[in-house]
């Protein structure tokens, strides 16, 4: 029989806003994990597991470093 390949688990972060670029020109994103709010920039590692790859106005690209799984998370509607 052909082995069943399980998809990687969804990234357990919610993207709910951005902060205008700071003096260094980097846009920052507000992320939510359970009840914890995290402010992150591209290149940051979050929760020792996720790396922020890119931040746009309506999406954020995050990599789960435990399984090299990249996902694009949409901006949550209010």
XYZ file of C-alpha atoms in Angstrom:
78
model
C 0.000 0.000 0.000
C 1.028 3.588 -0.618
C 2.001 5.397 2.577
C -0.262 8.277 3.551
C 1.664 11.506 3.855
C 0.236 13.698 6.572
C 0.222 17.427 5.868
C 2.200 19.517 8.347
C 0.181 20.938 11.230
C -1.164 24.473 10.785
C 0.937 27.236 12.261
C -0.580 28.173 15.607
C -0.343 31.953 15.223
C -2.939 34.543 14.277
C -1.985 37.726 12.409
C -4.070 40.724 13.467
C -2.234 43.880 12.499
C 0.899 45.728 11.494
C 2.827 48.649 12.879
C 4.193 51.248 10.461
C 7.870 50.829 9.686
C 10.110 51.985 12.507
C 13.258 54.087 12.149
C 15.102 51.037 10.777
C 12.494 50.709 8.002
C 11.111 47.339 9.111
C 7.386 46.714 9.242
C 6.313 44.873 12.383
C 3.382 42.517 12.816
C 1.123 41.796 15.743
C 0.702 38.053 16.251
C -1.474 36.227 18.731
C -0.613 32.854 20.281
C -3.272 31.737 22.766
C -3.567 34.872 24.959
C -0.067 36.189 24.242
C 0.494 39.130 21.879
C 3.813 39.088 20.025
C 5.355 41.944 18.033
C 7.703 40.623 15.341
C 9.652 41.808 12.292
C 10.792 39.865 9.242
C 13.717 37.648 10.245
C 12.573 37.278 13.862
C 12.127 33.905 15.532
C 8.890 33.611 17.513
C 8.310 31.097 20.333
C 11.655 29.423 19.446
C 9.807 27.618 16.650
C 8.513 30.023 13.991
C 10.515 32.338 11.751
C 8.849 35.405 10.232
C 9.840 35.510 6.565
C 7.880 38.474 5.197
C 5.200 40.919 6.326
C 2.796 42.623 3.943
C -0.203 44.816 4.698
C -2.651 41.880 4.521
C -0.530 38.721 4.952
C 2.459 37.393 6.821
C 4.643 34.494 5.728
C 5.858 32.293 8.574
C 8.016 29.152 8.621
C 7.630 26.393 11.198
C 11.313 25.529 11.671
C 10.543 22.121 13.205
C 9.298 20.763 9.873
C 10.362 23.397 7.294
C 6.697 24.193 6.652
C 5.991 27.675 5.263
C 2.521 29.141 5.488
C 0.982 32.477 4.603
C -1.363 33.733 7.293
C -4.083 36.246 6.348
C -4.829 39.397 8.295
C -7.806 38.658 10.541
C -10.882 40.801 9.975
C -12.073 42.890 12.916
